[in-house]
Coordinates of C-alpha atoms and ligand atoms in Angstrom, one line a residue:
X11 CA 0.6 -2.7 -19.0
X12 CA 1.0 0.5 -17.1
X13 CA 3.6 2.9 -15.9
X14 CA 3.6 2.7 -12.1
X15 CA 5.1 5.5 -10.1
X16 CA 6.5 5.1 -6.6
X17 CA 6.8 7.7 -3.9
X18 CA 9.1 5.7 -1.6
X19 CA 11.5 2.9 -2.7
X20 CA 12.4 1.2 0.5
X21 CA 11.4 -2.3 1.7
X22 CA 7.8 -2.3 0.2
X23 CA 8.4 0.1 -2.7
X24 CA 11.3 -1.9 -4.0
X25 CA 9.4 -5.2 -3.7
X26 CA 6.3 -3.9 -5.4
X27 CA 8.5 -2.5 -8.1
X28 CA 10.1 -6.0 -8.6
X29 CA 6.6 -7.5 -9.0
X30 CA 5.6 -4.8 -11.4
X31 CA 8.7 -5.2 -13.6
X32 CA 8.3 -9.0 -13.5
X33 CA 4.8 -8.6 -14.8
X34 CA 5.7 -6.2 -17.7
X35 CA 5.0 -2.8 -16.2
X36 CA 7.3 0.2 -16.4
X37 CA 8.3 1.7 -13.0
X38 CA 9.4 5.2 -12.0
X39 CA 10.9 5.2 -8.5
X40 CA 11.6 8.1 -6.1
X41 CA 12.7 8.5 -2.6
X42 CA 13.7 11.4 -0.3
X43 CA 17.5 11.3 -1.0
X44 CA 17.2 11.7 -4.8
X45 CA 17.5 9.6 -8.0
X46 CA 21.3 8.9 -7.7
X47 CA 20.7 7.0 -4.5
X48 CA 18.5 4.6 -6.4
X49 CA 21.1 3.5 -8.9
X50 CA 21.7 0.0 -7.5
X51 CA 18.0 -0.8 -7.5
X52 CA 17.5 0.6 -11.0
X53 CA 20.4 -1.5 -12.2
X54 CA 18.8 -4.6 -10.7
X55 CA 15.3 -3.8 -12.2
X56 CA 16.6 -3.2 -15.7
X57 CA 15.3 -1.2 -18.6
X58 CA 11.7 -1.0 -17.4
X59 CA 12.8 1.1 -14.4
X60 CA 14.1 4.6 -14.0
X61 CA 14.7 6.8 -11.0
X62 CA 13.2 10.3 -10.6
X63 CA 12.1 12.9 -8.1
X64 CA 8.7 12.3 -6.2
X65 CA 7.2 15.0 -8.5
X66 CA 8.4 13.3 -11.6
X67 CA 7.3 9.8 -10.4
X68 CA 3.8 11.2 -9.5
X69 CA 3.6 12.8 -12.9
X70 CA 4.8 9.8 -14.9
X71 CA 2.8 7.1 -13.1
X72 CA -0.7 6.1 -14.4
X73 CA -1.0 4.4 -11.0
X74 CA 1.2 5.7 -8.2
X75 CA 2.2 3.8 -5.0
X76 CA 2.8 5.8 -1.9
X77 CA 5.0 3.8 0.4
X78 CA 6.8 6.1 2.9
X79 CA 6.8 6.6 6.7
X80 CA 3.3 7.8 7.4
X81 CA 4.6 10.9 9.2
X82 CA 5.7 12.3 5.7
X83 CA 2.4 11.9 3.9
X84 CA 2.0 15.6 3.5
X85 CA 5.1 15.6 1.3
X86 CA 3.3 13.6 -1.4
X87 CA 2.7 15.8 -4.5
X88 CA -0.9 16.6 -4.9
X89 CA -1.6 18.1 -8.3
X90 CA 0.1 15.5 -10.5
X91 CA -1.9 12.8 -8.7
X92 CA -5.3 14.3 -9.4
X93 CA -7.6 11.8 -11.1
X94 CA -5.1 8.9 -10.6
X95 CA -5.3 5.7 -8.6
X96 CA -3.0 6.0 -5.6
X97 CA -2.1 2.8 -3.8
X98 CA -1.4 3.5 -0.1
X99 CA 0.7 0.9 1.8
X100 CA 1.3 3.1 4.8
X101 CA 0.8 2.1 8.5
X102 CA 0.8 4.1 11.7
X103 CA 3.6 3.5 14.2
X104 CA 3.6 6.3 16.8
X105 CA 7.2 5.5 17.8
X106 CA 8.3 6.2 14.2
X107 CA 5.6 8.7 13.0
X108 CA 5.1 10.6 16.2
X109 CA 1.5 10.8 17.7
X110 CA -1.2 11.8 15.3
X111 CA -4.3 12.6 17.5
X112 CA -6.9 11.7 14.9
X113 CA -5.3 8.2 14.6
X114 CA -4.8 7.8 18.3
X115 CA -8.5 8.5 18.9
X116 CA -9.5 6.5 15.8
X117 CA -11.6 9.4 14.4
X118 CA -10.0 8.6 11.1
X119 CA -7.7 6.0 9.4
X120 CA -4.3 6.2 7.8
X121 CA -5.6 6.0 4.2
X122 CA -8.3 8.6 4.9
X123 CA -5.6 11.0 5.9
X124 CA -3.8 10.4 2.6
X125 CA -7.2 10.7 0.7
X126 CA -7.8 14.0 2.5
X127 CA -4.4 15.2 1.3
X128 CA -5.1 14.0 -2.2
X129 CA -8.8 15.0 -2.6
X130 CA -8.8 14.5 -6.4
X131 CA -7.1 11.1 -6.3
X132 CA -8.6 7.6 -6.0
X133 CA -6.8 6.2 -3.0
X134 CA -6.8 2.4 -2.5
X135 CA -5.3 0.9 0.6
X136 CA -3.2 -2.2 -0.3
X137 CA -0.1 -4.1 0.7
X138 CA -0.2 -2.7 4.2
X139 CA -0.4 -6.1 6.1
X140 CA 2.2 -8.2 4.3
X141 CA 5.9 -8.3 5.2
X142 CA 7.9 -6.8 2.3
X143 CA 10.0 -10.0 1.8
X144 CA 6.8 -12.1 1.3
X145 CA 5.6 -10.0 -1.6
X146 CA 8.0 -11.8 -4.0
X147 CA 7.8 -15.2 -2.3
X148 CA 4.1 -15.8 -1.4
X149 CA 2.5 -15.1 -4.7
X150 CA 0.9 -18.0 -6.6
X151 CA -1.1 -18.3 -9.9
X152 CA -4.8 -17.6 -9.9
X153 CA -6.8 -20.6 -8.8
X154 CA -4.0 -22.1 -6.7
X155 CA -5.3 -24.0 -3.6
X156 CA -4.9 -21.9 -0.4
X157 CA -3.7 -18.9 -2.4
X158 CA -2.7 -16.0 -0.1
X159 CA -5.1 -13.0 -0.1
X160 CA -4.5 -9.3 0.5
X161 CA -7.0 -6.7 1.7
X162 CA -7.9 -3.6 -0.2
X163 CA -10.1 -0.7 0.8
X164 CA -11.2 2.3 -1.1
X165 CA -14.0 4.7 -2.0
X166 CA -13.9 4.2 -5.8
X167 CA -15.1 0.8 -7.0
X168 CA -13.5 1.2 -10.5
X169 CA -10.1 2.0 -8.9
X170 CA -10.5 -1.1 -6.6
X171 CA -11.1 -3.2 -9.7
X172 CA -7.9 -2.1 -11.2
X173 CA -5.9 -2.8 -8.0
X174 CA -7.6 -6.2 -7.7
X175 CA -6.4 -7.1 -11.2
X176 CA -2.9 -5.9 -10.4
X177 CA -2.9 -8.0 -7.2
X178 CA -4.1 -11.0 -9.1
X179 CA -1.3 -10.5 -11.7
X180 CA 1.2 -10.3 -8.8
X181 CA 0.0 -13.6 -7.4
X182 CA -2.6 -12.7 -4.7
X183 CA -6.4 -13.0 -4.2
X184 CA -8.1 -9.9 -2.9
X185 CA -10.5 -9.2 -0.1
X186 CA -12.4 -5.9 -0.3
X187 CA -12.9 -4.4 3.2
X188 CA -15.2 -1.7 1.8
X189 CA -14.6 2.0 1.8
X190 CA -11.4 3.6 3.2
X191 CA -13.0 4.2 6.6
X192 CA -13.1 0.4 7.0
X193 CA -9.3 0.2 6.6
X194 CA -8.9 0.1 10.4
X195 CA -9.9 -3.6 10.2
X196 CA -6.5 -4.4 8.8
X197 CA -4.4 -1.9 10.8
X198 CA -1.5 -2.8 13.1
X199 CA -2.4 -5.4 15.8
X200 CA -5.6 -6.7 14.1
X201 CA -5.8 -10.5 13.4
X202 CA -5.2 -10.2 9.7
X203 CA -2.1 -7.9 10.0
X204 CA 0.9 -10.0 9.1
X205 CA 0.1 -13.7 8.9
X206 CA -0.4 -15.6 5.6
X207 CA -4.2 -15.8 5.1
X208 CA -6.5 -17.1 2.4
X209 CA -9.5 -15.0 1.3
X210 CA -11.9 -16.9 3.6
X211 CA -9.5 -16.6 6.6
X212 CA -9.0 -12.9 5.9
X213 CA -12.7 -12.2 5.8
X214 CA -13.0 -13.8 9.2
X215 CA -10.1 -11.7 10.5
X216 CA -11.7 -8.5 9.2
X217 CA -15.0 -9.4 11.1
X218 CA -13.1 -10.2 14.2
X219 CA -11.0 -7.0 14.2
X220 CA -11.3 -4.7 17.2
X221 CA -10.7 -1.0 17.6
X222 CA -7.7 -0.1 19.7
X223 CA -9.9 1.2 22.5
X224 CA -11.7 -2.2 22.7
X225 CA -8.5 -4.3 22.9
Ligands
NAP19 N1 8.4 -3.1 5.7 C1 7.2 -3.8 5.7 O1 7.3 -5.1 5.7 C2 5.9 -3.1 5.5 C3 4.8 -3.9 5.2 C4 3.6 -3.3 5.0 C5 3.5 -1.9 5.1 N2 4.6 -1.1 5.4 C6 4.4 0.3 5.5 O2 4.7 0.9 4.2 C7 5.4 2.1 4.3 C8 6.8 2.0 3.8 O3 7.5 1.0 4.6 P1 8.9 0.5 4.2 O4 9.2 -0.6 5.2 O5 9.1 0.3 2.8 O6 9.8 1.8 4.6 P2 11.3 2.1 4.3 O7 12.0 0.8 3.9 O8 11.8 2.9 5.5 O9 11.3 3.0 3.0 C9 10.7 4.2 3.0 C10 10.9 4.9 1.7 O10 10.2 6.1 1.7 C11 11.1 7.1 1.2 N3 10.7 8.4 1.8 C12 10.7 8.8 3.1 N4 10.2 10.1 3.2 C13 9.9 10.5 1.9 C14 9.4 11.7 1.4 N5 9.1 12.7 2.1 N6 9.2 11.7 0.0 C15 9.6 10.7 -0.8 N7 10.1 9.5 -0.3 C16 10.2 9.4 1.0 C17 12.5 6.7 1.7 O11 13.5 7.4 1.0 P3 14.9 7.5 1.6 O12 15.4 6.2 1.9 O13 15.7 8.2 0.5 O14 14.7 8.4 2.9 C18 12.4 5.2 1.4 O15 12.6 5.0 0.0 C19 5.4 2.4 5.8 O16 4.3 3.2 6.1 C20 5.3 1.0 6.5 O17 4.7 1.1 7.7 C21 5.8 -1.7 5.6

Protein backbone atom coordinates (compact mmCIF):
# COMPACT_ATOMS: atom_id res chain seq x y z
CA UNK A 1 0.00 0.00 0.00
CA UNK A 2 1.26 3.46 -0.86
CA UNK A 3 0.53 7.06 -0.15
CA UNK A 4 -0.64 8.63 -3.38
CA UNK A 5 -0.44 12.40 -3.73
CA UNK A 6 -2.69 14.34 -6.07
CA UNK A 7 -2.00 17.65 -7.78
CA UNK A 8 -5.56 18.29 -8.93
CA UNK A 9 -8.71 16.81 -7.43
CA UNK A 10 -11.34 17.46 -10.09
CA UNK A 11 -13.11 14.90 -12.27
CA UNK A 12 -10.15 12.59 -12.76
CA UNK A 13 -8.28 13.28 -9.53
CA UNK A 14 -11.29 12.57 -7.36
CA UNK A 15 -12.07 9.37 -9.25
CA UNK A 16 -8.52 8.01 -9.08
CA UNK A 17 -8.55 8.91 -5.37
CA UNK A 18 -11.76 6.88 -4.92
CA UNK A 19 -10.10 3.88 -6.57
CA UNK A 20 -6.97 4.32 -4.48
CA UNK A 21 -8.86 4.49 -1.18
CA UNK A 22 -11.06 1.54 -2.16
CA UNK A 23 -7.87 -0.45 -2.70
CA UNK A 24 -6.30 0.44 0.63
CA UNK A 25 -4.00 3.33 -0.30
CA UNK A 26 -3.74 6.61 1.57
CA UNK A 27 -4.35 9.74 -0.49
CA UNK A 28 -3.27 13.36 -0.08
CA UNK A 29 -5.30 15.66 -2.31
CA UNK A 30 -4.60 19.20 -3.46
CA UNK A 31 -6.07 21.71 -5.85
CA UNK A 32 -5.68 25.40 -6.72
CA UNK A 33 -8.22 26.80 -4.24
CA UNK A 34 -6.76 25.31 -1.08
CA UNK A 35 -7.45 22.42 1.31
CA UNK A 36 -10.68 23.84 2.78
CA UNK A 37 -12.38 23.57 -0.60
CA UNK A 38 -11.74 19.80 -0.57
CA UNK A 39 -13.62 19.14 2.69
CA UNK A 40 -16.65 17.44 1.09
CA UNK A 41 -14.46 15.07 -0.94
CA UNK A 42 -12.28 14.25 2.08
CA UNK A 43 -15.42 13.55 4.12
CA UNK A 44 -16.60 11.17 1.42
CA UNK A 45 -13.25 9.39 1.12
CA UNK A 46 -12.83 8.91 4.86
CA UNK A 47 -9.86 8.39 7.13
CA UNK A 48 -7.40 7.37 4.38
CA UNK A 49 -7.72 10.82 2.79
CA UNK A 50 -6.51 14.27 3.71
CA UNK A 51 -6.36 17.63 1.97
CA UNK A 52 -3.15 19.60 1.54
CA UNK A 53 -1.40 22.15 -0.61
CA UNK A 54 0.19 20.99 -3.89
CA UNK A 55 3.61 21.23 -2.24
CA UNK A 56 2.49 19.05 0.67
CA UNK A 57 0.77 16.53 -1.60
CA UNK A 58 3.89 16.29 -3.76
CA UNK A 59 6.03 15.79 -0.66
CA UNK A 60 3.75 13.23 1.01
CA UNK A 61 3.06 11.08 -2.05
CA UNK A 62 5.25 8.08 -2.83
CA UNK A 63 3.46 8.16 -6.17
CA UNK A 64 1.96 11.47 -7.31
CA UNK A 65 -0.83 11.98 -9.84
CA UNK A 66 -0.77 15.22 -11.83
CA UNK A 67 -4.29 15.85 -13.09
CA UNK A 68 -4.81 19.53 -13.84
CA UNK A 69 -5.54 21.59 -16.95
CA UNK A 70 -2.38 21.20 -19.03
CA UNK A 71 -1.85 24.97 -19.26
CA UNK A 72 -0.91 24.95 -15.54
CA UNK A 73 1.72 22.21 -15.69
CA UNK A 74 4.53 24.61 -14.82
CA UNK A 75 2.90 25.12 -11.38
CA UNK A 76 3.63 21.50 -10.40
CA UNK A 77 6.25 21.48 -7.62
CA UNK A 78 9.56 20.16 -8.95
CA UNK A 79 11.90 19.42 -6.04
CA UNK A 80 9.58 17.24 -3.90
CA UNK A 81 8.84 15.06 -6.91
CA UNK A 82 12.49 14.27 -7.65
CA UNK A 83 13.01 10.51 -7.90
CA UNK A 84 9.28 9.76 -7.69
CA UNK A 85 6.81 8.18 -10.06
CA UNK A 86 4.53 10.89 -11.42
CA UNK A 87 1.37 9.76 -13.18
CA UNK A 88 0.31 12.26 -15.83
CA UNK A 89 -3.37 12.24 -16.91
CA UNK A 90 -3.26 15.50 -18.81
CA UNK A 91 -4.49 16.21 -22.32
CA UNK A 92 -4.11 19.19 -24.61
CA UNK A 93 -7.20 21.19 -25.49
CA UNK A 94 -6.13 24.48 -27.13
CA UNK A 95 -9.53 26.06 -26.42
CA UNK A 96 -8.89 25.48 -22.70
CA UNK A 97 -5.10 25.52 -22.52
CA UNK A 98 -4.28 28.16 -25.13
CA UNK A 99 -1.97 27.27 -28.00
CA UNK A 100 1.30 25.55 -27.14
CA UNK A 101 3.39 25.69 -30.34
CA UNK A 102 5.43 22.53 -29.60
CA UNK A 103 2.19 20.57 -29.27
CA UNK A 104 0.57 22.22 -32.28
CA UNK A 105 3.50 21.22 -34.48
CA UNK A 106 3.82 17.86 -32.66
CA UNK A 107 7.52 18.33 -31.99
CA UNK A 108 6.76 17.05 -28.49
CA UNK A 109 3.92 15.45 -26.53
CA UNK A 110 2.00 16.47 -23.44
CA UNK A 111 3.76 14.06 -21.09
CA UNK A 112 7.19 14.98 -22.47
CA UNK A 113 6.42 18.58 -21.50
CA UNK A 114 5.71 17.47 -17.93
CA UNK A 115 8.82 15.26 -17.94
CA UNK A 116 10.92 18.24 -19.06
CA UNK A 117 9.46 20.25 -16.18
CA UNK A 118 10.22 17.38 -13.75
CA UNK A 119 13.62 16.16 -15.00
CA UNK A 120 14.35 14.05 -11.90
CA UNK A 121 10.93 12.35 -11.83
CA UNK A 122 9.71 9.21 -13.57
CA UNK A 123 6.70 10.40 -15.52
CA UNK A 124 4.22 7.75 -16.63
CA UNK A 125 1.32 8.73 -18.86
CA UNK A 126 -1.91 7.04 -17.71
CA UNK A 127 -5.67 7.60 -17.34
CA UNK A 128 -5.69 10.17 -20.17
CA UNK A 129 -8.17 8.41 -22.47
CA UNK A 130 -10.92 7.21 -20.15
CA UNK A 131 -13.86 9.37 -19.10
CA UNK A 132 -13.66 10.16 -15.42
CA UNK A 133 -16.99 8.53 -14.57
CA UNK A 134 -15.92 5.24 -16.14
CA UNK A 135 -12.94 4.86 -13.82
CA UNK A 136 -15.19 3.62 -11.02
CA UNK A 137 -17.66 1.71 -13.22
CA UNK A 138 -15.58 -0.08 -15.89
CA UNK A 139 -13.03 -1.86 -13.73
CA UNK A 140 -13.17 -5.66 -13.50
CA UNK A 141 -11.09 -8.30 -11.71
CA UNK A 142 -7.95 -9.57 -13.44
CA UNK A 143 -8.72 -12.33 -15.92
CA UNK A 144 -12.27 -11.11 -16.67
CA UNK A 145 -13.33 -11.73 -20.26
CA UNK A 146 -13.14 -8.53 -22.34
CA UNK A 147 -11.59 -6.59 -19.46
CA UNK A 148 -11.05 -2.94 -20.34
CA UNK A 149 -7.44 -1.89 -20.94
CA UNK A 150 -5.73 1.46 -20.46
CA UNK A 151 -2.61 2.75 -22.19
CA UNK A 152 0.52 3.79 -20.38
CA UNK A 153 3.71 5.35 -21.73
CA UNK A 154 6.94 6.20 -19.98
CA UNK A 155 10.71 6.20 -20.18
CA UNK A 156 11.35 4.22 -16.97
CA UNK A 157 10.43 0.50 -17.19
CA UNK A 158 10.36 -0.01 -13.41
CA UNK A 159 7.99 2.95 -12.97
CA UNK A 160 5.73 1.51 -15.67
CA UNK A 161 5.69 -1.83 -13.83
CA UNK A 162 4.48 -0.08 -10.68
CA UNK A 163 1.74 1.76 -12.59
CA UNK A 164 0.74 -1.45 -14.38
CA UNK A 165 0.23 -3.16 -11.00
CA UNK A 166 -1.78 -0.19 -9.77
CA UNK A 167 -4.02 -0.28 -12.83
CA UNK A 168 -4.51 -4.01 -12.40
CA UNK A 169 -5.54 -3.43 -8.79
CA UNK A 170 -7.95 -0.71 -9.98
CA UNK A 171 -9.57 -3.14 -12.43
CA UNK A 172 -7.84 -2.56 -15.76
CA UNK A 173 -5.43 -4.32 -18.09
CA UNK A 174 -2.52 -2.25 -19.38
CA UNK A 175 -1.12 -1.67 -22.86
CA UNK A 176 2.38 -0.17 -22.91
CA UNK A 177 2.72 2.27 -25.81
CA UNK A 178 6.46 2.58 -25.23
CA UNK A 179 8.43 5.68 -24.22
CA UNK A 180 6.74 9.02 -23.53
CA UNK A 181 7.36 10.18 -27.10
CA UNK A 182 4.90 7.51 -28.26
CA UNK A 183 2.15 9.03 -26.10
CA UNK A 184 0.76 10.88 -29.12
CA UNK A 185 -0.76 7.54 -30.18
CA UNK A 186 -3.41 7.96 -27.49
CA UNK A 187 -3.85 11.73 -27.68
CA UNK A 188 -7.16 13.49 -28.35
CA UNK A 189 -8.85 12.38 -31.61
CA UNK A 190 -6.94 9.09 -31.96
CA UNK A 191 -8.99 5.86 -32.28
CA UNK A 192 -8.26 4.68 -28.73
CA UNK A 193 -9.13 8.00 -27.08
CA UNK A 194 -12.41 7.52 -25.24
CA UNK A 195 -14.05 4.23 -26.20
CA UNK A 196 -14.01 1.10 -24.06
CA UNK A 197 -11.32 -1.17 -25.46
CA UNK A 198 -9.71 -4.48 -24.55
CA UNK A 199 -5.93 -4.78 -24.69
CA UNK A 200 -6.00 -6.35 -28.17
CA UNK A 201 -8.30 -3.64 -29.50
CA UNK A 202 -6.21 -0.92 -27.94
CA UNK A 203 -3.01 -2.25 -29.50
CA UNK A 204 -4.70 -2.01 -32.91
CA UNK A 205 -5.84 1.52 -32.09
CA UNK A 206 -2.29 2.55 -31.21
CA UNK A 207 -1.02 1.15 -34.52
CA UNK A 208 -3.77 2.93 -36.46
CA UNK A 209 -3.22 6.33 -34.78
CA UNK A 210 -2.40 9.23 -37.06
CA UNK A 211 -0.59 12.48 -36.36
CA UNK A 212 -2.81 15.56 -36.46
CA UNK A 213 -1.05 16.72 -39.63
CA UNK A 214 -1.97 13.45 -41.38
CA UNK A 215 -5.65 13.46 -40.39
N1 LIG B 1 -12.55 14.70 -17.35
C1 LIG B 1 -12.17 13.60 -17.96
O1 LIG B 1 -12.99 12.69 -18.21
C2 LIG B 1 -10.71 13.44 -18.33
C3 LIG B 1 -10.32 12.18 -18.81
C4 LIG B 1 -8.97 11.94 -19.06
C5 LIG B 1 -8.04 12.96 -18.90
N2 LIG B 1 -8.46 14.19 -18.50
C6 LIG B 1 -7.41 15.24 -18.37
O2 LIG B 1 -6.98 15.22 -17.00
C7 LIG B 1 -6.72 16.56 -16.56
C8 LIG B 1 -7.69 16.88 -15.42
O3 LIG B 1 -8.99 16.81 -15.95
P1 LIG B 1 -10.27 16.99 -15.04
O4 LIG B 1 -11.44 16.74 -15.91
O5 LIG B 1 -10.11 16.22 -13.78
O6 LIG B 1 -10.19 18.54 -14.72
P2 LIG B 1 -11.05 19.37 -13.64
O7 LIG B 1 -12.25 18.60 -13.23
O8 LIG B 1 -11.21 20.74 -14.21
O9 LIG B 1 -10.08 19.43 -12.37
C9 LIG B 1 -8.84 20.10 -12.43
C10 LIG B 1 -8.22 20.07 -11.07
O10 LIG B 1 -6.93 20.69 -11.16
C11 LIG B 1 -6.83 21.65 -10.13
N3 LIG B 1 -5.87 22.66 -10.53
C12 LIG B 1 -5.96 23.54 -11.55
N4 LIG B 1 -4.84 24.28 -11.61
C13 LIG B 1 -4.05 23.87 -10.61
C14 LIG B 1 -2.78 24.26 -10.16
N5 LIG B 1 -2.09 25.23 -10.79
N6 LIG B 1 -2.26 23.61 -9.07
C15 LIG B 1 -2.94 22.63 -8.43
N7 LIG B 1 -4.17 22.22 -8.83
C16 LIG B 1 -4.69 22.84 -9.91
C17 LIG B 1 -8.23 22.17 -9.96
O11 LIG B 1 -8.33 22.83 -8.72
P3 LIG B 1 -9.46 23.97 -8.49
O12 LIG B 1 -10.78 23.31 -8.77
O13 LIG B 1 -9.27 24.36 -7.07
O14 LIG B 1 -9.13 25.06 -9.48
C18 LIG B 1 -9.01 20.86 -10.02
O15 LIG B 1 -8.94 20.20 -8.78
C19 LIG B 1 -6.92 17.45 -17.78
O16 LIG B 1 -5.68 17.67 -18.39
C20 LIG B 1 -7.86 16.65 -18.66
O17 LIG B 1 -7.72 16.98 -20.02
C21 LIG B 1 -9.77 14.44 -18.20
